[in-house]
C-alpha cells in the first residue's frame, strides 16, 4: 500500500496557508480559478518565484496580467491545493499513486522541477511488478529522468517475474527487444530469455512469429548448456522453421566443443563479482557473495594502476614500462610494453567497454621536476625527500587517453590544464569522468569544485559544488550517482579529521549528505563499486608481518555503512622511514566467468569453487 510522503524543499517559507495575507503582510493580488469554479487567493510574486510558467504569464501582456485572474479549469481543487501548499510551504502530502501522477503532469506543465522530482520519488518508492511498466512509460512521457532510471533498474532487477505479467505480454516487439538485450537483465539462466521470447510469441503466434529472429538473436547461446541447446532450442518449431536461427544454434554447439572464447559477454547476473587487491608483488581476490579470499597466480612486479575490461585484468607498472594482462577465460598472463611518459591517475571503462585513462603530465615525466628532485636529494634527508618532493613550478598539461587493447596503443582524445590544483579525486560514471575537490598549492585552500568531462561529446562542464571542501577524497559512481568521502581525511582548514560522505545525483545536479563513515583513517584506502554496492577498502597493520584489509559497504536503503569483511594478508616489510612501514596497495572491482562452463546452469557458489582452483 502506498504511504504518504511529506518532504521539504528550497521553497520552504513556513507560511500559514489559511491566511497567506497575514504571513506576507500584504494582500493577495492574484486569483486562481480551478475546476468547478473554486477560487484561490494567492500572491503573484510567490507564484512567479516558484514557477517559470506563472512568471511568464504574469509578466506578459496577456489578459491574466491585467485581470489578475488565472483560470486553470483542468485542475481539481485537491491537486491545486497540493501544488499551492508546495509553492508556499515547500511541503506536499502524497497519499497514493494517482496523486503522484497528477502532481507530476501538472508540475511538468508549470515547470516546477522540485515538485516533479518529489512526486517521482514517491512513485519510485512504491514500485511493484504490477505497476512498474506503466510507471516506466509515464516517466518517459513526462521526462522524469530519475524516476525513469529507478523504474528501469527495478524492471531489470525483477525481470523474470515481470516478464510473466500482462503488461509485458502486451509490449511491442521493440520494447521486448530492449529489455532482453540488456547486460543488466537479471535472470537465473540464459535459457530464461529463450522462454520469455517463446511466451511472448505464443500470446499471438500468427502476428508475432515474424519478430522471432529479431528477438532470438539476443539469446546469448554461448551461456546456454549444450544439452538444452540440442534437446529444447534446436527442436523448437520456431527455430527449425528459421534458417538464420538454426544456424546460430549450430554455431553455438560447434564452438562449445572447441572451448572458444565467447564473442559476447555474459549478463551481469551470471557473472561472479570480485575485488582484486595488489599488495606489492602479490595479488589477492575477494569474492563478496561467498565472503572468501584467494590468491591470483604467482608473484608479479608491483603495479601502480589496476583496471578491468571484458574479463581481463590489466596491471600497469609505470616504473618498468610494462602492462601485464590476465585473461580470466584462458588463465593466461601476457606482458606488453607500456611507453606512456605521463603519470596514469584513473582508468574509466565506458558502458561500451571502451577504456579511457586520465594522464597527468607531472613530475614523473617533467625533466625539470626530475632535475629538481635529484638536486634536492643531495641536500636533504631521505625523509624530507619522500614527504616534500620538489616541483619545477611549471604548468603541465593533462590528457584523456583512449586505450585500444587489440594493438596495445594509447591515443589522446582531450587535453586540459589543472594549473595549481592538486589532491583531486577522479571518479568515472557511465557518461562522465569527474574531477572532485582538491586544493590550491601554496594557498592552503581546499576546494568544493566539481568539474566533469563528457566522453560522448568530448567536452568539459561544471557540476554543482559539494557542500564541504575536500582534499584527496575517495569516490565511486553507481546508478547515476557519485559517492564521495574523506574516509577520515584531514581538514587542513580546521585541523580535524573528517568522515562525512556526500552523494551527487546526475539527474538533478545536486549533492546530499549521507551517513558518515565509521572506520578510521586509511593510508591506502579506496572506494569501489562492486556487485551493485558502494564499498570502501581500508588497510591497517595487524602485526609487523600481516596487513589487515577491511571492506565496508554502504546500504542506501538503510543509509548506513556495514562491515563486509576483515582479512589479513601476509606482507614483507618494506623500507622504513622512522616507524612507518611503506608498501604499495592498489585495488580494482571486476567480475569473472568460469572458462569452459555454462555459468547460467550453476549457482554462484559452485562457480567460485570451480574457479578458485585457478587463482589459488
CSV table of N, CA, C and O in Angstrom, one decimal, residues 504-609:
chain,number,residue,atom,x,y,z
A,504,UNK,N,26.1,12.6,-5.1
A,504,UNK,CA,25.7,13.6,-6.2
A,504,UNK,C,24.7,12.8,-7.2
A,504,UNK,O,25.0,11.7,-7.6
A,505,UNK,N,23.6,13.5,-7.5
A,505,UNK,CA,22.7,12.9,-8.5
A,505,UNK,C,22.9,13.6,-9.8
A,505,UNK,O,22.8,14.8,-9.9
A,506,UNK,N,23.2,12.8,-10.8
A,506,UNK,CA,23.4,13.3,-12.2
A,506,UNK,C,22.1,13.9,-12.7
A,506,UNK,O,22.1,14.8,-13.5
A,507,UNK,N,21.0,13.3,-12.3
A,507,UNK,CA,19.7,13.7,-12.9
A,507,UNK,C,19.3,15.1,-12.4
A,507,UNK,O,18.7,15.9,-13.1
A,508,UNK,N,19.6,15.4,-11.1
A,508,UNK,CA,19.2,16.7,-10.5
A,508,UNK,C,20.3,17.7,-10.3
A,508,UNK,O,20.1,18.8,-10.0
A,509,UNK,N,21.6,17.2,-10.6
A,509,UNK,CA,22.7,18.1,-10.4
A,509,UNK,C,22.8,18.7,-8.9
A,509,UNK,O,22.9,19.9,-8.7
A,510,UNK,N,22.6,17.8,-7.9
A,510,UNK,CA,22.5,18.2,-6.5
A,510,UNK,C,23.3,17.2,-5.7
A,510,UNK,O,23.4,16.0,-6.0
A,511,UNK,N,23.9,17.8,-4.6
A,511,UNK,CA,24.7,17.0,-3.6
A,511,UNK,C,23.8,16.9,-2.3
A,511,UNK,O,23.1,17.8,-2.0
A,512,UNK,N,23.9,15.7,-1.7
A,512,UNK,CA,23.2,15.5,-0.4
A,512,UNK,C,24.2,14.7,0.5
A,512,UNK,O,24.9,13.9,0.1
A,513,UNK,N,24.1,15.0,1.8
A,513,UNK,CA,24.8,14.2,2.8
A,513,UNK,C,24.2,12.9,3.0
A,513,UNK,O,23.0,12.7,3.0
A,514,UNK,N,25.0,11.8,3.3
A,514,UNK,CA,24.5,10.5,3.7
A,514,UNK,C,25.3,10.2,4.9
A,514,UNK,O,26.0,11.0,5.5
A,515,UNK,N,25.1,8.9,5.4
A,515,UNK,CA,25.7,8.5,6.7
A,515,UNK,C,27.2,8.7,6.7
A,515,UNK,O,27.8,8.4,5.7
A,516,UNK,N,27.7,9.1,7.8
A,516,UNK,CA,29.2,9.2,8.0
A,516,UNK,C,29.9,7.9,8.0
A,516,UNK,O,29.3,6.9,8.5
A,517,UNK,N,31.1,7.9,7.6
A,517,UNK,CA,31.9,6.7,7.7
A,517,UNK,C,32.2,6.4,9.2
A,517,UNK,O,32.3,7.4,10.0
A,518,UNK,N,32.4,5.2,9.5
A,518,UNK,CA,32.7,4.8,10.9
A,518,UNK,C,34.1,4.2,11.1
A,518,UNK,O,34.6,4.0,12.2
A,519,UNK,N,34.8,3.9,9.9
A,519,UNK,CA,36.1,3.3,10.0
A,519,UNK,C,37.2,4.4,10.1
A,519,UNK,O,37.0,5.5,9.7
A,520,UNK,N,38.4,4.1,10.7
A,520,UNK,CA,39.4,5.1,10.9
A,520,UNK,C,40.1,5.5,9.6
A,520,UNK,O,39.9,4.9,8.6
A,521,UNK,N,40.9,6.5,9.7
A,521,UNK,CA,41.7,7.0,8.5
A,521,UNK,C,42.6,5.8,8.0
A,521,UNK,O,43.2,5.1,8.7
A,522,UNK,N,42.6,5.8,6.6
A,522,UNK,CA,43.4,4.8,5.9
A,522,UNK,C,44.5,5.4,5.1
A,522,UNK,O,44.3,6.5,4.5
A,523,UNK,N,45.6,4.8,5.0
A,523,UNK,CA,46.7,5.3,4.3
A,523,UNK,C,46.6,5.0,2.8
A,523,UNK,O,47.0,5.8,1.9
A,524,UNK,N,46.0,3.9,2.4
A,524,UNK,CA,45.9,3.5,1.0
A,524,UNK,C,44.5,3.1,0.7
A,524,UNK,O,44.3,2.3,-0.3
A,525,UNK,N,43.5,3.6,1.4
A,525,UNK,CA,42.1,3.2,1.2
A,525,UNK,C,41.6,3.6,-0.2
A,525,UNK,O,42.2,4.4,-0.9
A,526,UNK,N,40.5,3.0,-0.6
A,526,UNK,CA,39.8,3.4,-1.8
A,526,UNK,C,38.3,3.1,-1.8
A,526,UNK,O,37.9,2.3,-0.9
A,527,UNK,N,37.6,3.7,-2.6
A,527,UNK,CA,36.2,3.4,-2.7
A,527,UNK,C,35.9,2.8,-4.1
A,527,UNK,O,36.4,3.2,-5.1
A,528,UNK,N,35.1,1.7,-4.1
A,528,UNK,CA,34.9,0.9,-5.2
A,528,UNK,C,33.4,0.6,-5.4
A,528,UNK,O,32.6,0.6,-4.5
A,529,UNK,N,33.0,0.4,-6.7
A,529,UNK,CA,31.6,-0.1,-6.9
A,529,UNK,C,31.7,-1.6,-7.3
A,529,UNK,O,32.4,-1.9,-8.3
A,530,UNK,N,31.1,-2.5,-6.5
A,530,UNK,CA,31.2,-3.9,-6.8
A,530,UNK,C,29.9,-4.5,-6.4
A,530,UNK,O,29.3,-4.3,-5.4
A,531,UNK,N,29.4,-5.4,-7.3
A,531,UNK,CA,28.2,-6.2,-7.1
A,531,UNK,C,27.0,-5.2,-6.7
A,531,UNK,O,26.3,-5.5,-5.7
A,532,UNK,N,26.9,-4.1,-7.4
A,532,UNK,CA,25.8,-3.2,-7.2
A,532,UNK,C,25.9,-2.5,-5.8
A,532,UNK,O,24.8,-2.1,-5.3
A,533,UNK,N,27.1,-2.4,-5.3
A,533,UNK,CA,27.2,-1.8,-4.0
A,533,UNK,C,28.4,-0.8,-4.0
A,533,UNK,O,29.3,-1.0,-4.8
A,534,UNK,N,28.4,0.2,-3.1
A,534,UNK,CA,29.5,1.1,-2.9
A,534,UNK,C,30.3,0.6,-1.7
A,534,UNK,O,29.7,0.4,-0.6
A,535,UNK,N,31.5,0.2,-1.9
A,535,UNK,CA,32.4,-0.3,-0.9
A,535,UNK,C,33.6,0.5,-0.7
A,535,UNK,O,34.2,1.1,-1.6
A,536,UNK,N,34.1,0.6,0.6
A,536,UNK,CA,35.3,1.3,0.9
A,536,UNK,C,36.3,0.3,1.5
A,536,UNK,O,36.0,-0.5,2.4
A,537,UNK,N,37.5,0.2,0.9
A,537,UNK,CA,38.5,-0.7,1.4
A,537,UNK,C,39.5,0.1,2.3
A,537,UNK,O,39.9,1.2,1.9
A,538,UNK,N,39.7,-0.4,3.5
A,538,UNK,CA,40.5,0.2,4.5
A,538,UNK,C,41.7,-0.7,4.8
A,538,UNK,O,41.4,-1.9,5.0
A,539,UNK,N,42.9,-0.2,4.9
A,539,UNK,CA,44.0,-1.1,5.2
A,539,UNK,C,44.7,-0.6,6.5
A,539,UNK,O,44.7,0.6,6.8
A,540,UNK,N,45.2,-1.6,7.3
A,540,UNK,CA,45.9,-1.3,8.5
A,540,UNK,C,46.8,-2.4,8.8
A,540,UNK,O,46.6,-3.6,8.3
A,541,UNK,N,47.8,-2.3,9.7
A,541,UNK,CA,48.7,-3.4,10.1
A,541,UNK,C,48.1,-4.1,11.3
A,541,UNK,O,47.9,-3.5,12.3
A,542,UNK,N,47.9,-5.4,11.1
A,542,UNK,CA,47.5,-6.3,12.2
A,542,UNK,C,48.7,-6.6,13.1
A,542,UNK,O,48.6,-6.8,14.3
A,543,UNK,N,49.9,-6.8,12.4
A,543,UNK,CA,51.1,-7.0,13.1
A,543,UNK,C,52.2,-6.6,12.2
A,543,UNK,O,52.0,-6.0,11.2
A,544,UNK,N,53.5,-6.9,12.6
A,544,UNK,CA,54.6,-6.4,11.8
A,544,UNK,C,54.7,-7.2,10.4
A,544,UNK,O,55.3,-6.8,9.5
A,545,UNK,N,54.0,-8.3,10.3
A,545,UNK,CA,54.1,-9.1,9.1
A,545,UNK,C,52.7,-9.4,8.4
A,545,UNK,O,52.7,-10.0,7.4
A,546,UNK,N,51.7,-8.8,9.0
A,546,UNK,CA,50.3,-9.0,8.4
A,546,UNK,C,49.6,-7.7,8.2
A,546,UNK,O,49.6,-6.9,9.1
A,547,UNK,N,49.1,-7.5,7.0
A,547,UNK,CA,48.4,-6.3,6.6
A,547,UNK,C,46.9,-6.7,6.7
A,547,UNK,O,46.4,-7.7,6.2
A,548,UNK,N,46.2,-5.8,7.5
A,548,UNK,CA,44.7,-6.1,7.6
A,548,UNK,C,44.0,-5.3,6.5
A,548,UNK,O,44.3,-4.2,6.1
A,549,UNK,N,42.9,-6.0,5.9
A,549,UNK,CA,42.1,-5.4,4.9
A,549,UNK,C,40.7,-5.4,5.4
A,549,UNK,O,40.1,-6.5,5.6
A,550,UNK,N,40.0,-4.3,5.6
A,550,UNK,CA,38.6,-4.2,5.9
A,550,UNK,C,37.8,-3.6,4.7
A,550,UNK,O,38.3,-2.7,4.0
A,551,UNK,N,36.7,-4.2,4.5
A,551,UNK,CA,35.8,-3.7,3.4
A,551,UNK,C,34.4,-3.4,4.0
A,551,UNK,O,33.8,-4.2,4.6
A,552,UNK,N,34.1,-2.1,3.9
A,552,UNK,CA,32.8,-1.6,4.4
A,552,UNK,C,31.9,-1.3,3.2
A,552,UNK,O,32.4,-0.7,2.2
A,553,UNK,N,30.6,-1.6,3.2
A,553,UNK,CA,29.7,-1.4,2.1
A,553,UNK,C,28.6,-0.5,2.6
A,553,UNK,O,28.1,-0.6,3.7
A,554,UNK,N,28.1,0.4,1.7
A,554,UNK,CA,27.0,1.4,2.0
A,554,UNK,C,25.7,0.8,1.5
A,554,UNK,O,25.6,0.4,0.4
A,555,UNK,N,24.7,0.8,2.4
A,555,UNK,CA,23.4,0.4,2.1
A,555,UNK,C,22.5,1.7,2.0
A,555,UNK,O,22.2,2.3,3.0
A,556,UNK,N,22.1,2.1,0.7
A,556,UNK,CA,21.4,3.3,0.6
A,556,UNK,C,20.0,3.3,1.2
A,556,UNK,O,19.4,4.3,1.6
A,557,UNK,N,19.4,2.0,1.2
A,557,UNK,CA,18.0,1.9,1.8
A,557,UNK,C,18.0,2.2,3.3
A,557,UNK,O,17.1,2.8,3.8
A,558,UNK,N,19.1,1.7,4.0
A,558,UNK,CA,19.2,2.0,5.4
A,558,UNK,C,20.0,3.2,5.8
A,558,UNK,O,20.1,3.6,6.9
A,559,UNK,N,20.7,3.7,4.7
A,559,UNK,CA,21.6,4.8,4.9
A,559,UNK,C,22.6,4.5,6.0
A,559,UNK,O,22.7,5.3,7.0
A,560,UNK,N,23.3,3.4,5.9
A,560,UNK,CA,24.3,3.1,6.9
A,560,UNK,C,25.4,2.3,6.2
A,560,UNK,O,25.3,1.7,5.2
A,561,UNK,N,26.6,2.3,6.9
A,561,UNK,CA,27.8,1.5,6.4
A,561,UNK,C,27.9,0.2,7.2
A,561,UNK,O,27.7,0.3,8.4
A,562,UNK,N,28.1,-0.9,6.6
A,562,UNK,CA,28.2,-2.2,7.2
A,562,UNK,C,29.5,-2.8,6.9
A,562,UNK,O,29.9,-2.8,5.7
A,563,UNK,N,30.2,-3.5,7.9
A,563,UNK,CA,31.4,-4.2,7.6
A,563,UNK,C,31.2,-5.5,6.8
A,563,UNK,O,30.4,-6.3,7.3
A,564,UNK,N,31.9,-5.6,5.7
A,564,UNK,CA,31.7,-6.8,4.9
A,564,UNK,C,32.7,-7.9,5.2
A,564,UNK,O,32.4,-9.1,5.3
A,565,UNK,N,34.0,-7.5,5.4
A,565,UNK,CA,35.0,-8.5,5.7
A,565,UNK,C,36.2,-7.8,6.4
A,565,UNK,O,36.4,-6.6,6.3
A,566,UNK,N,36.9,-8.6,7.2
A,566,UNK,CA,38.2,-8.2,7.8
A,566,UNK,C,39.2,-9.3,7.6
A,566,UNK,O,39.0,-10.4,8.2
A,567,UNK,N,40.1,-9.1,6.7
A,567,UNK,CA,41.0,-10.2,6.3
A,567,UNK,C,42.5,-9.7,6.5
A,567,UNK,O,42.8,-8.6,6.4
A,568,UNK,N,43.4,-10.7,6.9
A,568,UNK,CA,44.8,-10.4,7.0
A,568,UNK,C,45.6,-11.0,5.9
A,568,UNK,O,45.3,-12.1,5.4
A,569,UNK,N,46.5,-10.2,5.3
A,569,UNK,CA,47.3,-10.6,4.2
A,569,UNK,C,48.8,-10.6,4.6
A,569,UNK,O,49.2,-9.6,5.1
A,570,UNK,N,49.5,-11.7,4.4
A,570,UNK,CA,51.0,-11.7,4.8
A,570,UNK,C,51.7,-10.8,3.8
A,570,UNK,O,51.6,-10.9,2.6
A,571,UNK,N,52.5,-9.9,4.3
A,571,UNK,CA,53.3,-9.0,3.5
A,571,UNK,C,54.7,-8.9,4.1
A,571,UNK,O,54.9,-9.0,5.3
A,572,UNK,N,55.7,-8.7,3.3
A,572,UNK,CA,57.1,-8.5,3.7
A,572,UNK,C,57.2,-7.0,4.0
A,572,UNK,O,56.8,-6.2,3.3
A,573,UNK,N,58.0,-6.7,5.1
A,573,UNK,CA,58.2,-5.4,5.4
A,573,UNK,C,59.0,-4.7,4.4
A,573,UNK,O,60.0,-5.1,3.9
A,574,UNK,N,58.6,-3.5,4.0
A,574,UNK,CA,59.3,-2.7,3.0
A,574,UNK,C,60.3,-1.8,3.8
A,574,UNK,O,60.6,-2.0,5.0
A,575,UNK,N,60.9,-0.8,3.1
A,575,UNK,CA,61.8,0.1,3.7
A,575,UNK,C,61.0,1.0,4.7
A,575,UNK,O,59.9,1.2,4.5
A,576,UNK,N,61.7,1.5,5.7
A,576,UNK,CA,61.0,2.2,6.7
A,576,UNK,C,61.6,3.7,6.8
A,576,UNK,O,62.8,3.9,6.5
A,577,UNK,N,60.7,4.6,7.1
A,577,UNK,CA,61.1,6.0,7.4
A,577,UNK,C,60.6,6.3,8.8
A,577,UNK,O,59.4,6.3,9.0
A,578,UNK,N,61.5,6.4,9.8
A,578,UNK,CA,61.0,6.5,11.2
A,578,UNK,C,60.4,5.2,11.6
A,578,UNK,O,61.0,4.1,11.5
A,579,UNK,N,59.2,5.2,12.0
A,579,UNK,CA,58.5,4.0,12.5
A,579,UNK,C,57.4,3.5,11.5
A,579,UNK,O,56.7,2.6,11.7
A,580,UNK,N,57.4,4.1,10.3
A,580,UNK,CA,56.4,3.8,9.3
A,580,UNK,C,56.9,2.8,8.3
A,580,UNK,O,57.9,2.9,7.8
A,581,UNK,N,56.1,1.7,8.1
A,581,UNK,CA,56.4,0.7,7.1
A,581,UNK,C,55.7,1.1,5.8
A,581,UNK,O,54.5,1.3,5.8
A,582,UNK,N,56.4,1.1,4.7
A,582,UNK,CA,55.9,1.5,3.4
A,582,UNK,C,55.6,0.3,2.6
A,582,UNK,O,56.4,-0.6,2.5
A,583,UNK,N,54.5,0.4,1.9
A,583,UNK,CA,54.1,-0.7,1.0
A,583,UNK,C,53.2,-0.1,-0.1
A,583,UNK,O,52.6,1.0,0.1
A,584,UNK,N,53.0,-0.8,-1.2
A,584,UNK,CA,52.2,-0.4,-2.3
A,584,UNK,C,50.9,-1.2,-2.3
A,584,UNK,O,51.0,-2.5,-2.2
A,585,UNK,N,49.7,-0.6,-2.3
A,585,UNK,CA,48.5,-1.3,-2.4
A,585,UNK,C,47.6,-0.6,-3.4
A,585,UNK,O,47.3,0.6,-3.4
A,586,UNK,N,47.0,-1.5,-4.3
A,586,UNK,CA,46.1,-1.0,-5.3
A,586,UNK,C,44.9,-1.9,-5.5
A,586,UNK,O,45.1,-3.1,-5.2
A,587,UNK,N,43.8,-1.4,-5.9
A,587,UNK,CA,42.5,-2.2,-5.9
A,587,UNK,C,41.8,-2.0,-7.2
A,587,UNK,O,42.0,-1.0,-7.9
A,588,UNK,N,40.9,-2.9,-7.5
A,588,UNK,CA,40.1,-2.9,-8.7
A,588,UNK,C,38.9,-3.8,-8.5
A,588,UNK,O,39.0,-4.9,-7.9
A,589,UNK,N,37.7,-3.3,-8.9
A,589,UNK,CA,36.5,-4.2,-8.8
A,589,UNK,C,36.2,-4.7,-10.2
A,589,UNK,O,36.3,-4.0,-11.2
A,590,UNK,N,35.9,-6.0,-10.3
A,590,UNK,CA,35.7,-6.6,-11.6
A,590,UNK,C,34.8,-7.8,-11.4
A,590,UNK,O,34.2,-8.0,-10.4
A,591,UNK,N,34.7,-8.6,-12.5
A,591,UNK,CA,33.9,-9.8,-12.4
A,591,UNK,C,34.5,-10.8,-13.4
A,591,UNK,O,35.2,-10.5,-14.3
A,592,UNK,N,34.2,-12.1,-13.1
A,592,UNK,CA,34.8,-13.2,-13.9
A,592,UNK,C,33.7,-14.2,-14.3
A,592,UNK,O,32.6,-14.2,-13.7
A,593,UNK,N,34.0,-15.1,-15.2
A,593,UNK,CA,33.1,-16.2,-15.5
A,593,UNK,C,34.0,-17.4,-15.6
A,593,UNK,O,35.2,-17.4,-15.9
A,594,UNK,N,33.4,-18.6,-15.5
A,594,UNK,CA,34.1,-19.9,-15.4
A,594,UNK,C,34.4,-20.3,-16.8
A,594,UNK,O,33.5,-20.6,-17.6
A,595,UNK,N,35.7,-20.5,-17.2
A,595,UNK,CA,36.1,-20.9,-18.5
A,595,UNK,C,35.6,-22.4,-18.7
A,595,UNK,O,35.7,-23.2,-17.9
A,596,UNK,N,35.0,-22.6,-19.9
A,596,UNK,CA,34.6,-24.0,-20.3
A,596,UNK,C,33.4,-24.4,-19.6
A,596,UNK,O,32.9,-25.6,-19.8
A,597,UNK,N,32.7,-23.6,-18.8
A,597,UNK,CA,31.4,-24.0,-18.2
A,597,UNK,C,30.3,-23.0,-18.6
A,597,UNK,O,30.5,-22.0,-19.1
A,598,UNK,N,29.1,-23.4,-18.3
A,598,UNK,CA,27.9,-22.6,-18.5
A,598,UNK,C,27.5,-22.0,-17.2
A,598,UNK,O,26.9,-22.6,-16.4
A,599,UNK,N,27.9,-20.7,-17.0
A,599,UNK,CA,27.5,-20.0,-15.7
A,599,UNK,C,26.0,-20.1,-15.5
A,599,UNK,O,25.5,-20.1,-14.4
A,600,UNK,N,25.2,-20.1,-16.6
A,600,UNK,CA,23.8,-20.0,-16.4
A,600,UNK,C,23.2,-21.2,-15.7
A,600,UNK,O,22.2,-21.2,-15.1
A,601,UNK,N,23.9,-22.3,-15.7
A,601,UNK,CA,23.4,-23.6,-15.2
A,601,UNK,C,24.0,-23.8,-13.8
A,601,UNK,O,23.8,-24.9,-13.2
A,602,UNK,N,24.8,-22.9,-13.3
A,602,UNK,CA,25.5,-23.1,-12.0
A,602,UNK,C,25.1,-22.0,-11.0
A,602,UNK,O,24.8,-20.9,-11.4
A,603,UNK,N,25.2,-22.4,-9.7
A,603,UNK,CA,25.0,-21.4,-8.7
A,603,UNK,C,26.3,-20.6,-8.5
A,603,UNK,O,27.3,-21.0,-9.0
A,604,UNK,N,26.2,-19.4,-7.9
A,604,UNK,CA,27.4,-18.6,-7.7
A,604,UNK,C,28.4,-19.3,-6.8
A,604,UNK,O,29.6,-19.2,-7.0
A,605,UNK,N,28.0,-20.1,-5.9
A,605,UNK,CA,28.9,-20.9,-5.0
A,605,UNK,C,29.7,-21.9,-5.8
A,605,UNK,O,30.9,-22.0,-5.7
A,606,UNK,N,29.0,-22.6,-6.7
A,606,UNK,CA,29.7,-23.6,-7.5
A,606,UNK,C,30.7,-22.9,-8.4
A,606,UNK,O,31.8,-23.4,-8.6
A,607,UNK,N,30.3,-21.8,-9.0
A,607,UNK,CA,31.2,-21.1,-9.9
A,607,UNK,C,32.5,-20.7,-9.1
A,607,UNK,O,33.6,-20.9,-9.6
A,608,UNK,N,32.4,-20.2,-7.9
A,608,UNK,CA,33.5,-19.9,-7.1
A,608,UNK,C,34.4,-21.1,-6.8
A,608,UNK,O,35.6,-21.1,-7.0
A,609,UNK,N,33.8,-22.2,-6.4
A,609,UNK,CA,34.6,-23.4,-6.1
A,609,UNK,C,35.4,-23.9,-7.3
A,609,UNK,O,36.5,-24.4,-7.1
